[in-house]
CSV table of C-alpha atoms in Angstrom, one decimal:
chain,number,residue,atom,x,y,z
A,1,MET,CA,9.8,6.5,22.3
A,2,GLY,CA,8.3,9.8,23.4
A,3,THR,CA,5.9,12.4,21.9
A,4,GLU,CA,6.3,13.0,18.2
A,5,LEU,CA,4.3,15.4,16.1
A,6,LEU,CA,2.6,13.9,13.0
A,7,ALA,CA,4.4,15.1,9.9
A,8,PRO,CA,2.1,17.1,7.5
A,9,LEU,CA,1.6,14.2,5.1
A,10,ASP,CA,0.8,11.9,8.0
A,11,LEU,CA,-1.7,14.4,9.3
A,12,ALA,CA,-3.3,14.6,5.8
A,13,PHE,CA,-3.8,10.8,5.8
A,14,TRP,CA,-5.3,11.0,9.3
A,15,HIS,CA,-7.9,13.6,8.3
A,16,LEU,CA,-8.7,12.1,4.9
A,17,GLU,CA,-10.4,9.2,6.5
A,18,SER,CA,-14.1,8.7,6.8
A,19,ASP,CA,-16.3,5.7,7.6
A,20,ALA,CA,-16.7,5.0,3.9
A,21,HIS,CA,-13.0,5.7,3.1
A,22,PRO,CA,-10.8,4.0,5.7
A,23,MET,CA,-7.1,5.1,5.2
A,24,HIS,CA,-5.3,1.9,6.2
A,25,LEU,CA,-2.8,-0.1,4.3
A,26,GLY,CA,-3.1,-3.9,4.5
A,27,ALA,CA,-1.3,-7.1,3.7
A,28,LEU,CA,-2.6,-10.7,3.6
A,29,ALA,CA,0.2,-13.1,4.5
A,30,VAL,CA,-0.5,-16.8,3.7
A,31,PHE,CA,1.3,-19.5,5.6
A,32,ALA,CA,1.7,-23.3,5.1
A,33,PRO,CA,1.7,-25.8,7.9
A,34,ALA,CA,5.0,-26.3,9.6
A,35,PRO,CA,7.1,-29.1,8.1
A,36,GLY,CA,8.4,-32.1,10.0
A,37,PRO,CA,7.2,-33.7,13.2
A,38,ALA,CA,5.7,-30.5,14.4
A,39,HIS,CA,3.3,-30.5,11.4
A,40,GLY,CA,0.6,-27.9,11.5
A,41,ALA,CA,0.0,-24.9,13.7
A,42,ASP,CA,-2.3,-24.3,16.6
A,43,ALA,CA,-4.3,-21.1,15.8
A,44,GLU,CA,-4.3,-20.0,19.5
A,45,ALA,CA,-0.5,-20.4,19.7
A,46,VAL,CA,-0.1,-18.3,16.5
A,47,LEU,CA,-2.4,-15.7,18.0
A,48,GLU,CA,-0.3,-15.6,21.2
A,49,LEU,CA,3.0,-15.4,19.3
A,50,LEU,CA,1.6,-12.6,17.2
A,51,GLY,CA,0.6,-10.7,20.3
A,52,THR,CA,4.0,-11.1,21.9
A,53,ARG,CA,5.9,-9.9,18.9
A,54,ALA,CA,3.6,-7.0,18.0
A,55,ALA,CA,3.8,-5.8,21.6
A,56,ALA,CA,7.6,-5.7,21.3
A,57,ILE,CA,7.4,-3.2,18.4
A,58,PRO,CA,7.5,0.3,19.9
A,59,ARG,CA,5.7,2.0,17.0
A,60,LEU,CA,2.7,-0.2,17.6
A,61,ARG,CA,2.2,1.2,21.1
A,62,MET,CA,1.7,4.7,19.8
A,63,ARG,CA,-1.7,6.5,19.4
A,64,VAL,CA,-2.7,9.9,18.0
A,65,ARG,CA,-3.9,12.8,20.1
A,66,ASP,CA,-4.6,16.4,19.2
A,67,VAL,CA,-2.2,19.0,20.5
A,68,LEU,CA,-2.6,22.8,21.2
A,69,LEU,CA,0.4,23.8,19.1
A,70,PRO,CA,0.7,23.8,16.2
A,71,VAL,CA,-3.0,24.8,15.8
A,72,GLY,CA,-4.8,21.9,14.2
A,73,GLY,CA,-1.9,19.5,14.8
A,74,ALA,CA,-1.7,16.1,16.3
A,75,ALA,CA,1.0,14.0,17.8
A,76,TRP,CA,2.0,10.4,18.6
A,77,PHE,CA,1.9,9.5,22.2
A,78,VAL,CA,2.7,6.2,23.9
A,79,ASP,CA,-0.6,4.6,24.9
A,80,LYS,CA,-0.2,4.0,28.6
A,81,ASP,CA,-3.2,1.6,28.6
A,82,PHE,CA,-1.9,-0.4,25.7
A,83,ASP,CA,-3.3,-3.9,25.5
A,84,VAL,CA,-2.2,-5.9,22.6
A,85,HIS,CA,-5.2,-8.3,22.8
A,86,ARG,CA,-7.4,-5.4,21.6
A,87,HIS,CA,-5.5,-5.5,18.3
A,88,ILE,CA,-5.2,-9.2,17.7
A,89,GLU,CA,-8.2,-11.4,16.7
A,90,ARG,CA,-8.8,-14.9,15.4
A,91,VAL,CA,-11.4,-15.2,12.6
A,92,ARG,CA,-12.5,-18.7,11.6
A,93,LEU,CA,-13.4,-20.0,8.1
A,94,THR,CA,-16.4,-22.2,8.0
A,95,GLY,CA,-17.5,-25.3,6.1
A,96,ALA,CA,-15.6,-26.5,3.1
A,97,GLU,CA,-13.3,-23.4,3.1
A,98,SER,CA,-11.7,-24.5,6.4
A,99,ARG,CA,-11.1,-28.0,5.2
A,100,ASP,CA,-9.7,-27.2,1.8
A,101,GLY,CA,-6.0,-26.4,1.9
A,102,GLY,CA,-5.9,-25.1,-1.7
A,103,GLY,CA,-8.2,-22.8,-3.7
A,104,GLY,CA,-11.1,-23.0,-1.2
A,105,PHE,CA,-8.9,-21.7,1.6
A,106,MET,CA,-7.6,-18.8,-0.4
A,107,ALA,CA,-11.1,-17.9,-1.7
A,108,GLY,CA,-12.4,-17.9,1.9
A,109,ALA,CA,-9.4,-16.0,3.3
A,110,THR,CA,-9.7,-13.4,0.6
A,111,ARG,CA,-13.4,-13.0,1.1
A,112,LEU,CA,-13.0,-12.5,4.8
A,113,ALA,CA,-10.1,-10.1,4.4
A,114,GLY,CA,-12.3,-8.0,2.2
A,115,GLU,CA,-14.9,-7.7,4.9
A,116,LEU,CA,-12.3,-6.9,7.5
A,117,MET,CA,-10.7,-4.2,5.3
A,118,GLU,CA,-14.1,-2.4,5.3
A,119,ARG,CA,-13.8,-1.6,9.0
A,120,PRO,CA,-12.0,1.6,9.9
A,121,LEU,CA,-9.5,1.4,12.7
A,122,GLU,CA,-10.5,2.7,16.1
A,123,ARG,CA,-9.0,6.1,16.3
A,124,GLY,CA,-8.7,6.2,20.1
A,125,LEU,CA,-6.3,3.3,20.1
A,126,PRO,CA,-2.9,2.7,18.3
A,127,PRO,CA,-4.2,2.5,14.7
A,128,TRP,CA,-3.4,-1.1,13.7
A,129,GLN,CA,-5.1,-4.5,13.8
A,130,MET,CA,-4.0,-8.1,13.0
A,131,TYR,CA,-6.3,-11.0,12.3
A,132,VAL,CA,-5.4,-14.7,12.1
A,133,ILE,CA,-7.6,-16.3,9.5
A,134,GLY,CA,-8.0,-20.0,9.4
A,135,GLY,CA,-10.1,-23.0,9.9
A,136,ALA,CA,-9.0,-26.3,11.5
A,137,ASP,CA,-5.7,-26.4,13.4
A,138,GLY,CA,-2.9,-28.0,11.5
A,139,GLY,CA,-3.9,-26.5,8.2
A,140,PRO,CA,-2.9,-23.4,6.3
A,141,PHE,CA,-3.7,-20.0,7.8
A,142,ALA,CA,-3.4,-16.3,6.9
A,143,VAL,CA,-2.6,-13.2,8.8
A,144,LEU,CA,-4.2,-9.9,7.8
A,145,VAL,CA,-2.3,-6.9,8.9
A,146,LYS,CA,-3.9,-3.4,8.9
A,147,LEU,CA,-1.8,-0.3,9.5
A,148,HIS,CA,-3.2,3.3,9.3
A,149,HIS,CA,-1.5,5.2,6.5
A,150,ALA,CA,-0.7,8.0,9.0
A,151,LEU,CA,1.5,5.4,10.8
A,152,ALA,CA,3.5,4.3,7.8
A,153,ASP,CA,4.0,4.4,4.1
A,154,GLY,CA,4.5,1.1,2.2
A,155,MET,CA,8.2,0.8,3.0
A,156,ARG,CA,7.8,1.7,6.6
A,157,ALA,CA,4.8,-0.6,6.9
A,158,VAL,CA,7.0,-3.5,5.7
A,159,ALA,CA,9.6,-2.6,8.2
A,160,ILE,CA,7.0,-2.6,11.0
A,161,GLY,CA,5.2,-5.7,9.9
A,162,ALA,CA,8.4,-7.7,9.4
A,163,GLY,CA,8.9,-7.7,13.2
A,164,ILE,CA,6.3,-10.6,13.5
A,165,PHE,CA,8.4,-13.1,11.5
A,166,ASP,CA,10.7,-15.6,13.2
A,167,GLU,CA,13.9,-14.6,11.4
A,168,ILE,CA,13.5,-10.8,12.0
A,169,ALA,CA,12.1,-11.0,15.5
A,170,VAL,CA,15.0,-13.1,16.7
A,171,ALA,CA,17.6,-11.0,14.9
A,172,GLY,CA,16.0,-7.8,16.3
A,173,ARG,CA,16.4,-8.7,20.0
A,174,PRO,CA,18.8,-6.3,21.7
A,175,ARG,CA,22.0,-7.9,23.1
A,176,ALA,CA,22.4,-7.9,26.8
A,177,GLY,CA,24.4,-4.8,27.9
A,178,ALA,CA,24.1,-3.2,24.4
A,179,PRO,CA,24.1,0.6,24.6
A,180,VAL,CA,20.8,2.4,23.9
A,181,ARG,CA,21.1,4.9,21.1
A,182,ARG,CA,19.0,8.0,21.2
A,183,ALA,CA,18.3,10.1,18.1
A,184,ARG,CA,19.0,13.8,18.3
A,185,THR,CA,15.8,15.8,18.1
A,186,VAL,CA,17.3,19.3,18.0
A,187,PRO,CA,19.9,20.1,15.3
A,188,PRO,CA,23.0,22.1,16.1
A,189,ARG,CA,23.0,25.8,15.4
A,190,SER,CA,25.5,25.4,12.6
A,191,TRP,CA,22.8,23.5,10.6
A,192,MET,CA,20.3,26.3,10.9
A,193,PRO,CA,21.2,28.3,7.7
A,194,GLY,CA,21.1,25.0,5.7
A,195,LEU,CA,17.7,24.1,7.1
A,196,ALA,CA,16.4,27.6,6.3
A,197,LEU,CA,17.7,27.3,2.7
A,198,GLY,CA,16.2,23.9,2.4
A,199,ARG,CA,12.8,25.2,3.6
A,200,ILE,CA,12.9,27.9,0.9
A,201,GLU,CA,13.7,25.3,-1.7
A,202,ASP,CA,10.9,23.1,-0.5
A,203,LEU,CA,8.4,26.0,-0.7
A,204,GLY,CA,9.5,26.8,-4.3
A,205,ARG,CA,9.1,23.1,-5.2
A,206,ALA,CA,5.6,23.1,-3.7
A,207,PHE,CA,4.6,26.1,-5.8
A,208,GLY,CA,5.8,24.2,-8.9
A,209,VAL,CA,3.8,21.1,-7.9
A,210,GLY,CA,0.7,23.2,-7.3
A,211,ALA,CA,0.9,24.8,-10.7
A,212,SER,CA,1.4,21.3,-12.3
A,213,MET,CA,-1.7,20.0,-10.5
A,214,VAL,CA,-3.8,22.8,-11.7
A,215,ARG,CA,-2.7,22.2,-15.3
A,216,ALA,CA,-3.2,18.4,-15.0
A,217,SER,CA,-6.6,18.5,-13.2
A,218,ARG,CA,-9.6,17.3,-15.3
A,219,LEU,CA,-12.9,19.1,-14.6
A,220,ASP,CA,-14.6,16.5,-16.8
A,221,PRO,CA,-12.6,13.2,-16.3
A,222,ARG,CA,-13.2,10.8,-19.2
A,223,GLY,CA,-11.4,7.7,-17.8
A,224,ALA,CA,-13.1,4.4,-17.4
A,225,PRO,CA,-16.5,4.8,-15.7
A,226,ALA,CA,-16.0,1.6,-13.6
A,227,LEU,CA,-12.9,3.1,-12.0
A,228,THR,CA,-14.6,6.2,-10.7
A,229,ALA,CA,-18.0,4.9,-9.4
A,230,SER,CA,-19.5,6.4,-6.4
A,231,SER,CA,-18.5,4.8,-3.1
A,232,SER,CA,-20.6,2.2,-1.3
A,233,GLY,CA,-18.2,1.8,1.6
A,234,THR,CA,-17.9,-1.9,0.9
A,235,ARG,CA,-14.6,-3.7,0.0
A,236,ARG,CA,-13.8,-6.6,-2.2
A,237,LEU,CA,-10.4,-8.2,-2.6
A,238,ALA,CA,-8.9,-10.3,-5.3
A,239,THR,CA,-5.4,-11.7,-5.8
A,240,ALA,CA,-3.2,-12.7,-8.7
A,241,ASP,CA,0.1,-14.6,-8.9
A,242,LEU,CA,2.4,-13.7,-11.8
A,243,ASP,CA,5.5,-15.7,-12.7
A,244,LEU,CA,8.5,-13.5,-11.9
A,245,GLU,CA,10.8,-15.3,-14.3
A,246,ALA,CA,8.3,-14.6,-17.1
A,247,VAL,CA,8.2,-11.0,-16.1
A,248,GLN,CA,12.0,-10.8,-16.1
A,249,ARG,CA,12.2,-12.4,-19.5
A,250,ILE,CA,9.9,-9.8,-20.9
A,251,ARG,CA,12.0,-7.0,-19.2
A,252,ARG,CA,15.2,-8.3,-20.7
A,253,ALA,CA,13.7,-8.3,-24.2
A,254,ALA,CA,12.0,-4.9,-23.9
A,255,GLY,CA,14.5,-3.0,-21.7
A,256,GLY,CA,13.4,-0.7,-18.9
A,257,THR,CA,12.6,-2.0,-15.5
A,258,THR,CA,10.5,-4.7,-13.9
A,259,ASN,CA,8.1,-2.0,-12.7
A,260,ASP,CA,7.6,-0.8,-16.3
A,261,VAL,CA,6.6,-4.3,-17.3
A,262,LEU,CA,4.2,-4.6,-14.4
A,263,LEU,CA,2.6,-1.3,-15.1
A,264,ALA,CA,2.1,-2.4,-18.7
A,265,VAL,CA,0.5,-5.6,-17.5
A,266,VAL,CA,-1.9,-3.5,-15.4
A,267,ALA,CA,-2.8,-1.5,-18.5
A,268,GLY,CA,-3.3,-4.7,-20.6
A,269,ALA,CA,-5.4,-6.3,-17.8
A,270,LEU,CA,-7.7,-3.3,-17.6
A,271,ARG,CA,-8.1,-3.3,-21.4
A,272,ARG,CA,-9.0,-7.1,-21.4
A,273,TRP,CA,-11.4,-6.6,-18.5
A,274,MET,CA,-13.2,-3.7,-20.0
A,275,ARG,CA,-13.7,-5.6,-23.3
A,276,GLU,CA,-14.9,-8.7,-21.5
A,277,ARG,CA,-17.4,-6.6,-19.7
A,278,GLY,CA,-18.6,-5.2,-23.0
A,279,GLU,CA,-17.6,-1.8,-21.8
A,280,PRO,CA,-16.4,0.8,-24.4
A,281,LEU,CA,-12.7,1.7,-24.0
A,282,PRO,CA,-12.4,5.2,-22.5
A,283,GLU,CA,-11.8,8.2,-24.7
A,284,GLU,CA,-8.9,9.2,-22.5
A,285,ASP,CA,-6.4,6.8,-21.0
A,286,PRO,CA,-7.1,6.3,-17.3
A,287,ARG,CA,-4.4,7.8,-15.1
A,288,ALA,CA,-2.5,5.9,-12.6
A,289,LEU,CA,-0.9,7.4,-9.5
A,290,VAL,CA,2.4,5.6,-9.0
A,291,PRO,CA,3.9,6.3,-5.5
A,292,VAL,CA,7.6,6.8,-5.2
A,293,SER,CA,9.5,6.6,-1.9
A,294,ARG,CA,11.5,9.7,-0.9
A,295,ARG,CA,13.1,7.8,2.0
A,296,ARG,CA,16.9,7.9,1.6
A,297,PRO,CA,19.1,4.9,2.6
A,298,GLY,CA,19.9,5.1,6.3
A,299,GLN,CA,17.3,7.9,6.9
A,300,ALA,CA,15.6,7.9,10.3
A,301,ALA,CA,12.2,6.1,10.2
A,302,GLY,CA,9.7,8.9,10.8
A,303,GLY,CA,6.4,8.9,9.0
A,304,ASN,CA,5.4,9.0,5.3
A,305,LYS,CA,8.1,9.9,2.8
A,306,LEU,CA,6.3,9.8,-0.5
A,307,SER,CA,6.0,11.4,-3.9
A,308,ALA,CA,4.4,10.0,-7.0
A,309,TYR,CA,4.3,9.9,-10.7
A,310,LEU,CA,1.2,10.3,-12.9
A,311,LEU,CA,1.0,7.7,-15.8
A,312,GLY,CA,-1.5,7.4,-18.5
A,313,LEU,CA,-2.3,3.7,-18.8
A,314,PRO,CA,-2.5,3.0,-22.6
A,315,VAL,CA,-5.6,0.8,-22.6
A,316,GLY,CA,-6.6,2.1,-26.0
A,317,GLU,CA,-3.5,0.6,-27.6
A,318,PRO,CA,-4.3,-3.0,-28.9
A,319,ASP,CA,-0.6,-4.2,-29.3
A,320,PRO,CA,0.8,-5.5,-25.9
A,321,TRP,CA,4.4,-4.7,-26.8
A,322,ARG,CA,3.5,-1.2,-28.0
A,323,ARG,CA,1.7,-0.7,-24.7
A,324,LEU,CA,4.9,-1.7,-22.9
A,325,ALA,CA,6.9,0.7,-25.0
A,326,LEU,CA,4.5,3.6,-24.2
A,327,VAL,CA,4.6,2.9,-20.5
A,328,ARG,CA,8.4,2.7,-20.6
A,329,THR,CA,8.7,6.0,-22.4
A,330,ALA,CA,6.3,7.8,-20.0
A,331,MET,CA,8.1,6.4,-16.9
A,332,ASP,CA,11.5,7.4,-18.3
A,333,ARG,CA,10.1,10.9,-18.8
A,334,ASN,CA,8.8,10.9,-15.2
A,335,LYS,CA,12.1,9.7,-13.8
A,336,ALA,CA,14.1,12.3,-15.8
A,337,ALA,CA,11.9,15.0,-14.2
A,338,GLY,CA,12.4,13.5,-10.8
A,339,PRO,CA,10.0,12.7,-7.9
A,340,PHE,CA,9.7,16.3,-6.8
A,341,ARG,CA,8.1,17.7,-9.9
A,342,GLY,CA,4.9,17.3,-11.7
A,343,ALA,CA,1.3,16.9,-10.6
A,344,GLY,CA,1.9,13.4,-9.2
A,345,ALA,CA,4.1,14.9,-6.5
A,346,VAL,CA,1.0,16.0,-4.6
A,347,ALA,CA,2.5,14.6,-1.4
A,348,VAL,CA,5.3,17.1,-1.7
A,349,LEU,CA,2.7,19.9,-1.7
A,350,ALA,CA,0.9,18.3,1.3
A,351,ASP,CA,4.2,18.4,3.2
A,352,GLN,CA,4.2,22.2,3.0
A,353,LEU,CA,0.7,22.9,4.2
A,354,PRO,CA,0.0,24.0,7.8
A,355,SER,CA,-1.7,21.6,10.2
A,356,LEU,CA,-5.0,23.6,10.2
A,357,ALA,CA,-5.2,23.3,6.4
A,358,HIS,CA,-5.1,19.5,6.6
A,359,ARG,CA,-7.7,19.4,9.4
A,360,PHE,CA,-10.3,21.5,7.4
A,361,GLY,CA,-9.1,20.9,3.9
A,362,ALA,CA,-8.8,17.1,3.8
A,363,PRO,CA,-12.5,16.5,2.7
A,364,LEU,CA,-12.0,18.9,-0.3
A,365,ALA,CA,-8.7,17.3,-1.2
A,366,GLY,CA,-10.1,13.8,-1.0
A,367,ASN,CA,-13.0,14.7,-3.2
A,368,ALA,CA,-10.6,16.2,-5.7
A,369,ALA,CA,-8.5,13.0,-6.1
A,370,ARG,CA,-10.6,11.7,-9.1
A,371,MET,CA,-9.8,15.0,-10.9
A,372,LEU,CA,-6.1,14.0,-10.9
A,373,PHE,CA,-6.0,10.2,-11.2
A,374,ASP,CA,-8.3,7.2,-11.7
A,375,VAL,CA,-6.4,4.3,-10.0
A,376,LEU,CA,-3.5,3.8,-7.6
A,377,VAL,CA,-0.8,1.4,-8.7
A,378,THR,CA,1.9,0.8,-6.1
A,379,SER,CA,4.8,-1.6,-5.7
A,380,VAL,CA,5.8,-2.6,-2.2
A,381,PRO,CA,9.3,-4.1,-1.6
A,382,LEU,CA,9.6,-7.2,0.6
A,383,PRO,CA,12.5,-9.0,2.1
A,384,ARG,CA,14.1,-11.5,-0.3
A,385,SER,CA,14.9,-14.1,2.3
A,386,ALA,CA,12.5,-16.9,3.2
A,387,LEU,CA,10.3,-16.0,6.2
A,388,SER,CA,8.2,-18.0,8.7
A,389,LEU,CA,5.9,-17.5,11.7
A,390,GLY,CA,6.1,-20.1,14.5
A,391,GLY,CA,7.9,-22.4,12.1
A,392,CYS,CA,5.2,-22.1,9.5
A,393,PRO,CA,6.7,-21.0,6.1
A,394,LEU,CA,5.4,-17.8,4.5
A,395,ARG,CA,4.1,-18.7,1.1
A,396,ALA,CA,2.7,-15.4,-0.2
A,397,VAL,CA,2.1,-11.8,0.8
A,398,TYR,CA,-0.6,-9.8,-1.0
A,399,PRO,CA,-0.3,-6.0,-0.3
A,400,MET,CA,-3.4,-3.9,-0.2
A,401,ALA,CA,-3.7,-0.1,-0.7
A,402,PRO,CA,-6.5,2.2,0.4
A,403,LEU,CA,-9.1,3.6,-2.0
A,404,ALA,CA,-9.3,7.3,-2.6
A,405,ARG,CA,-12.7,9.0,-2.6
A,406,GLY,CA,-14.6,8.6,-5.9
A,407,GLN,CA,-12.4,5.7,-7.0
A,408,SER,CA,-13.2,2.1,-7.0
A,409,LEU,CA,-9.9,0.3,-7.5
A,410,ALA,CA,-6.4,0.3,-6.0
A,411,ILE,CA,-3.7,-2.2,-7.1
A,412,ALA,CA,-0.6,-3.1,-5.1
A,413,LEU,CA,2.2,-5.5,-6.1
A,414,SER,CA,5.1,-7.2,-4.3
A,415,THR,CA,7.6,-9.9,-5.1
A,416,TYR,CA,8.2,-12.9,-2.9
A,417,GLY,CA,9.2,-16.5,-3.5
A,418,GLY,CA,9.7,-16.2,-7.3
A,419,ARG,CA,6.2,-14.8,-7.8
A,420,VAL,CA,4.8,-11.3,-8.2
A,421,ARG,CA,1.8,-11.1,-5.8
A,422,VAL,CA,-0.9,-8.7,-6.9
A,423,GLY,CA,-3.4,-7.4,-4.4
A,424,LEU,CA,-6.5,-5.7,-5.8
A,425,VAL,CA,-8.8,-3.7,-3.5
A,426,ALA,CA,-12.1,-2.5,-4.9
A,427,ASP,CA,-15.4,-1.1,-3.9
A,428,GLY,CA,-17.5,-4.2,-3.5
A,429,LYS,CA,-20.6,-2.9,-5.3
A,430,ALA,CA,-18.8,-1.1,-8.1
A,431,LEU,CA,-16.6,-4.0,-9.1
A,432,PRO,CA,-18.3,-7.3,-8.2
A,433,ASP,CA,-16.3,-9.0,-11.0
A,434,LEU,CA,-12.9,-8.2,-9.5
A,435,ASP,CA,-11.7,-11.8,-9.8
A,436,ARG,CA,-12.0,-11.5,-13.6
A,437,LEU,CA,-9.6,-8.5,-13.6
A,438,ALA,CA,-7.1,-10.6,-11.5
A,439,ARG,CA,-7.3,-13.4,-14.2
A,440,CYS,CA,-6.7,-10.8,-16.9
A,441,ALA,CA,-3.4,-9.8,-15.4
A,442,ASP,CA,-2.2,-13.4,-15.7
A,443,ASP,CA,-3.5,-13.6,-19.3
A,444,GLU,CA,-1.6,-10.4,-20.2
A,445,VAL,CA,1.7,-11.8,-19.0
A,446,ALA,CA,1.0,-15.0,-21.0
A,447,GLU,CA,0.4,-13.1,-24.2
A,448,LEU,CA,3.5,-10.9,-23.8
A,449,LEU,CA,5.5,-14.1,-23.3
A,450,ALA,CA,3.9,-15.8,-26.3
A,451,LEU,CA,4.6,-12.8,-28.5
A,452,LEU,CA,8.2,-12.7,-27.3
A,453,THR,CA,8.9,-16.0,-29.2
A,454,THR,CA,7.7,-14.4,-32.5
A,455,ARG,CA,9.7,-11.2,-32.2
């Protein structure tokens, strides 16, 4: 893998970062001890295995350097001094947390992961880090993976991170004597007119998105105050586990998609949480930015390929089923317009800006995020097959999204092992009661399910 320019959107994520606003994605993977005679796992052995597999992933050997052209641009270069041990670290739980294989372990791992998510990645190195979190050998452990958003979007992050698992690492080994395929970097001349036409269409689309953003921007946002608190630079994590079969039953009864149900659950959980806090419901429904992948099947990996929808979360509606209907209608409207239209497609606009604009305009763009949306809600697809690391079964994966400036909550969801795993990332000082919000998500599913029997 040689030199590769950062795509405009990747460059935007690179320059949006500050010490108080690290722009890395994360995932907390939780593993059970290996079954059978080889019960348990040695933490040092897991650490060594992680290092070996991470070092074999070419993308993880790349770091970012500025380039002369285009002006303000940057590129991925192979780090000739790459040392995987600078990116892999063991972090021990202490006391009762390390001895408790149940709730105590999860509480400790989540607490530690929150502290580790506060730390920006070192920009002079390949921008990723992995931590093995655990206590005594032979017990459960967790692996926290951090990847800079410039390195990958959610789908690409899953593809990169999956290389650490037993099943994928073995399947991905090249066969002896297999030919090496090289991607073409320069298109043939016959493609040039089509590329030029596509560029014109992209620019026209960007102008449309820009106009939509101006119309949708709120000079005086009136969403939930707790979601737009000033940043302290601290991070707190919480997790929720929702019954996938219950979610599917609700979807079959209501129609729409599983994601519609989960977005309605988020809206209901926020409503419950605000009322439990004694907080007045906002005059205006808080807006969620819901990312949408623009990556086509079979498309070359590359960097971020994202757009997004804007969705008003109907927290003011008291009826859970009515909330679900409102979410479904709004998402149907978004899908009918497509991922390249509307103010939520801000990533499409970012793709058309020159490198210099991202270098100097990123702080302004970051500060303007709260004028457009209040909370990020993203779904991250995971492999459906059972996975393991060093023979230890993967029990859960909680995805984690970065926080935008001026916002205090981001929500990410993924499905694995018959459960919907919810990862909540918050500003630690703005939302000290994040665990309560996680419980509210479970309560919302339970109420929708209970009401289903009376419909």
